[in-house]
Short mmCIF file of C-alpha atoms in Angstrom, two decimals:
data_model
loop_
_atom_site.label_atom_id
_atom_site.label_comp_id
_atom_site.label_asym_id
_atom_site.label_seq_id
_atom_site.Cartn_x
_atom_site.Cartn_y
_atom_site.Cartn_z
CA UNK A 69 21.92 -15.81 -189.00
CA UNK A 70 19.01 -17.45 -190.09
CA UNK A 71 16.01 -16.74 -188.57
CA UNK A 72 13.48 -19.50 -188.46
CA UNK A 73 10.07 -20.63 -185.97
CA UNK A 74 10.65 -23.96 -183.87
CA UNK A 75 8.55 -25.09 -181.47
CA UNK A 76 9.53 -26.10 -178.39
CA UNK A 77 7.41 -28.53 -176.10
CA UNK A 78 7.85 -29.15 -172.38
CA UNK A 79 7.38 -32.43 -170.97
CA UNK A 80 7.55 -32.67 -166.74
CA UNK A 81 8.38 -37.19 -167.16
CA UNK A 82 10.69 -38.64 -169.06
CA UNK A 83 8.86 -41.57 -169.83
CA UNK A 84 6.10 -39.58 -171.48
CA UNK A 85 8.94 -37.65 -173.20
CA UNK A 86 9.80 -40.94 -174.98
CA UNK A 87 6.04 -41.98 -176.07
CA UNK A 88 6.06 -38.43 -176.94
CA UNK A 89 9.18 -39.10 -179.37
CA UNK A 90 7.78 -42.17 -180.68
CA UNK A 91 4.64 -40.64 -181.60
CA UNK A 92 5.84 -37.28 -183.25
CA UNK A 93 8.93 -39.41 -185.67
CA UNK A 94 5.70 -41.87 -186.21
CA UNK A 95 3.86 -38.72 -187.58
CA UNK A 96 7.14 -37.78 -189.77
CA UNK A 97 8.24 -34.85 -187.73
CA UNK A 98 11.77 -33.84 -187.69
CA UNK A 99 12.71 -33.66 -184.06
CA UNK A 100 15.58 -30.80 -184.14
CA UNK A 101 17.27 -31.20 -180.61
CA UNK A 102 15.89 -32.50 -177.31
CA UNK A 103 17.43 -31.21 -173.86
CA UNK A 104 17.21 -33.32 -170.96
CA UNK A 105 18.76 -32.81 -167.10
CA UNK A 106 19.65 -36.06 -167.56
CA UNK A 107 20.93 -38.99 -170.13
CA UNK A 108 17.51 -40.88 -170.86
CA UNK A 109 18.21 -44.21 -171.60
CA UNK A 110 16.72 -45.12 -175.33
CA UNK A 111 16.22 -41.33 -176.49
CA UNK A 112 18.98 -41.96 -179.26
CA UNK A 113 17.84 -44.72 -180.83
CA UNK A 114 13.66 -43.69 -180.45
CA UNK A 115 15.27 -39.90 -182.30
CA UNK A 116 16.60 -42.15 -185.01
CA UNK A 117 20.22 -40.91 -184.34
CA UNK A 118 23.09 -42.81 -185.32
CA UNK A 119 25.63 -44.39 -183.38
CA UNK A 120 28.63 -42.88 -181.79
CA UNK A 121 32.04 -43.43 -183.39
CA UNK A 122 33.97 -42.18 -179.96
CA UNK A 123 34.37 -46.11 -178.99
CA UNK A 124 36.60 -46.63 -182.10
CA UNK A 125 38.65 -43.08 -181.37
CA UNK A 126 38.96 -44.33 -177.80
CA UNK A 127 40.64 -47.55 -178.72
CA UNK A 128 42.82 -45.91 -181.60
CA UNK A 129 43.71 -43.77 -178.63
CA UNK A 130 44.68 -46.59 -176.47
CA UNK A 131 46.91 -47.96 -179.10
CA UNK A 132 48.70 -44.68 -179.65
CA UNK A 133 49.32 -45.13 -175.82
CA UNK A 134 50.77 -48.23 -175.60
CA UNK A 135 53.00 -47.31 -178.46
CA UNK A 136 54.50 -44.43 -176.86
CA UNK A 137 54.44 -46.44 -173.50
CA UNK A 138 56.94 -49.21 -175.57
CA UNK A 139 58.83 -46.61 -177.48
CA UNK A 140 59.58 -44.45 -174.52
CA UNK A 141 60.47 -47.63 -171.78
CA UNK A 142 62.33 -48.98 -174.71
CA UNK A 143 64.85 -45.96 -175.22
CA UNK A 144 64.87 -45.03 -171.84
CA UNK A 145 65.64 -48.10 -170.08
CA UNK A 146 67.54 -50.27 -172.75
CA UNK A 147 69.05 -47.56 -174.96
CA UNK A 148 69.62 -44.49 -173.57
CA UNK A 149 70.06 -45.32 -169.79
CA UNK A 150 70.33 -49.12 -169.47
CA UNK A 151 71.07 -50.64 -165.49
CA UNK A 152 71.93 -53.78 -163.73
CA UNK A 153 68.78 -53.51 -161.33
CA UNK A 154 68.62 -56.60 -158.90
CA UNK A 155 71.41 -58.67 -161.05
CA UNK A 156 69.04 -58.25 -164.11
CA UNK A 157 70.72 -56.51 -166.56
CA UNK A 158 68.83 -54.93 -169.36
CA UNK A 159 69.87 -56.44 -173.03
CA UNK A 160 66.70 -56.20 -174.71
CA UNK A 161 63.12 -55.03 -174.04
CA UNK A 162 61.59 -58.46 -174.62
CA UNK A 163 63.70 -59.56 -171.60
CA UNK A 164 62.16 -56.94 -169.51
CA UNK A 165 58.64 -56.57 -170.55
CA UNK A 166 57.17 -58.09 -167.79
CA UNK A 167 58.07 -55.51 -165.35
CA UNK A 168 56.98 -52.90 -168.02
CA UNK A 169 53.49 -54.65 -168.21
CA UNK A 170 51.97 -51.62 -165.36
CA UNK A 171 53.40 -48.49 -167.17
CA UNK A 172 52.38 -50.23 -170.62
CA UNK A 173 48.98 -50.40 -168.96
CA UNK A 174 48.59 -47.08 -167.59
CA UNK A 175 49.71 -45.42 -170.10
CA UNK A 176 47.43 -46.75 -172.21
CA UNK A 177 44.65 -45.76 -170.14
CA UNK A 178 45.89 -42.38 -169.62
CA UNK A 179 46.33 -41.57 -173.52
CA UNK A 180 42.28 -42.85 -174.04
CA UNK A 181 41.09 -41.22 -170.84
CA UNK A 182 42.56 -37.76 -171.81
CA UNK A 183 42.65 -37.70 -175.26
CA UNK A 184 38.64 -38.77 -175.32
CA UNK A 185 37.75 -36.34 -172.88
CA UNK A 186 39.43 -33.97 -175.33
CA UNK A 187 37.59 -35.26 -178.66
CA UNK A 188 34.27 -35.19 -176.86
CA UNK A 189 34.37 -31.24 -175.74
CA UNK A 190 35.66 -30.94 -179.61
CA UNK A 191 32.89 -32.64 -181.46
CA UNK A 192 30.32 -31.23 -179.00
CA UNK A 193 31.92 -27.94 -179.89
CA UNK A 194 32.23 -27.24 -175.65
CA UNK A 195 35.25 -25.14 -175.39
CA UNK A 196 36.15 -23.02 -172.74
CA UNK A 197 34.17 -19.37 -172.02
CA UNK A 198 31.35 -20.78 -174.70
CA UNK A 199 27.91 -19.54 -174.61
CA UNK A 200 25.41 -21.59 -173.48
CA UNK A 201 22.89 -23.21 -175.89
CA UNK A 202 20.25 -24.26 -173.49
CA UNK A 203 17.07 -22.82 -175.04
CA UNK A 204 15.44 -23.09 -171.70
CA UNK A 205 16.62 -22.87 -168.32
CA UNK A 206 14.37 -25.78 -166.28
CA UNK A 207 15.81 -28.36 -168.47
CA UNK A 208 18.50 -28.42 -166.25
CA UNK A 209 16.50 -28.87 -163.23
CA UNK A 210 13.45 -31.37 -164.08
CA UNK A 211 12.01 -30.59 -167.41
CA UNK A 212 12.42 -31.90 -170.73
CA UNK A 213 12.24 -30.05 -174.23
CA UNK A 214 11.95 -31.02 -177.60
CA UNK A 215 12.55 -28.69 -180.26
CA UNK A 216 11.26 -28.97 -183.63
CA UNK A 217 11.55 -26.93 -186.77
CA UNK A 218 7.86 -25.59 -188.25
CA UNK A 219 6.79 -24.76 -191.84
CA UNK A 220 3.12 -23.70 -191.95
CA UNK A 221 1.99 -27.04 -189.65
CA UNK A 222 2.04 -24.98 -186.55
CA UNK A 223 -1.46 -25.76 -185.55
CA UNK A 224 -1.19 -29.70 -186.53
CA UNK A 225 2.06 -29.62 -184.55
CA UNK A 226 0.78 -27.57 -181.60
CA UNK A 227 -2.34 -30.33 -181.39
CA UNK A 228 -0.23 -33.44 -181.64
CA UNK A 229 2.14 -32.29 -178.75
CA UNK A 230 -0.42 -31.31 -176.50
CA UNK A 231 -2.11 -35.00 -177.21
CA UNK A 232 1.42 -36.47 -176.37
CA UNK A 233 1.17 -35.41 -172.84
CA UNK A 234 3.41 -31.42 -173.34
CA UNK A 235 2.65 -29.16 -170.21
CA UNK A 236 4.02 -26.34 -172.54
CA UNK A 237 4.07 -25.40 -176.32
CA UNK A 238 5.75 -22.74 -177.19
CA UNK A 239 6.23 -21.05 -180.79
CA UNK A 240 9.73 -19.10 -180.64
CA UNK A 241 12.23 -17.72 -183.36
CA UNK A 242 15.24 -19.84 -183.75
CA UNK A 243 18.59 -17.92 -184.75
CA UNK A 244 21.35 -20.38 -185.26
#
């Protein structure tokens, strides 16, 4: 394992954290990670993170669900076991498609939702029985933690973080 030093700056207010992120980025420091007890609107943009591509995968998963629904209903209701329901014989899929729309919609949503959950957990590396990576348990309650890697600039960075409103600044060994 590689050991490096990082500074953990702890904040107690999300607005102070946002201002601090902007100031730290303006001073050309790289923010390794930020731990928050709830999502902070605009934090990803302030950190300079790339937009997520998860919406594209949700659309693709929905398309897969629509295709599965169409193929499944065509096979079951038209090819495998056609039935005369209410005097309406099943000669083709197109003639019966209006009755299939609710099933198509539900399977589109089902595939999109369930596969997105799996994709999110895999992308976030959050699988069952994984140990937590949270460096300070207070960040699950009411504190915000900014983690910044250091390399010989501890004093300047410490002073900058205190100036931005950090209530606590700690130099720790990071083992990732």
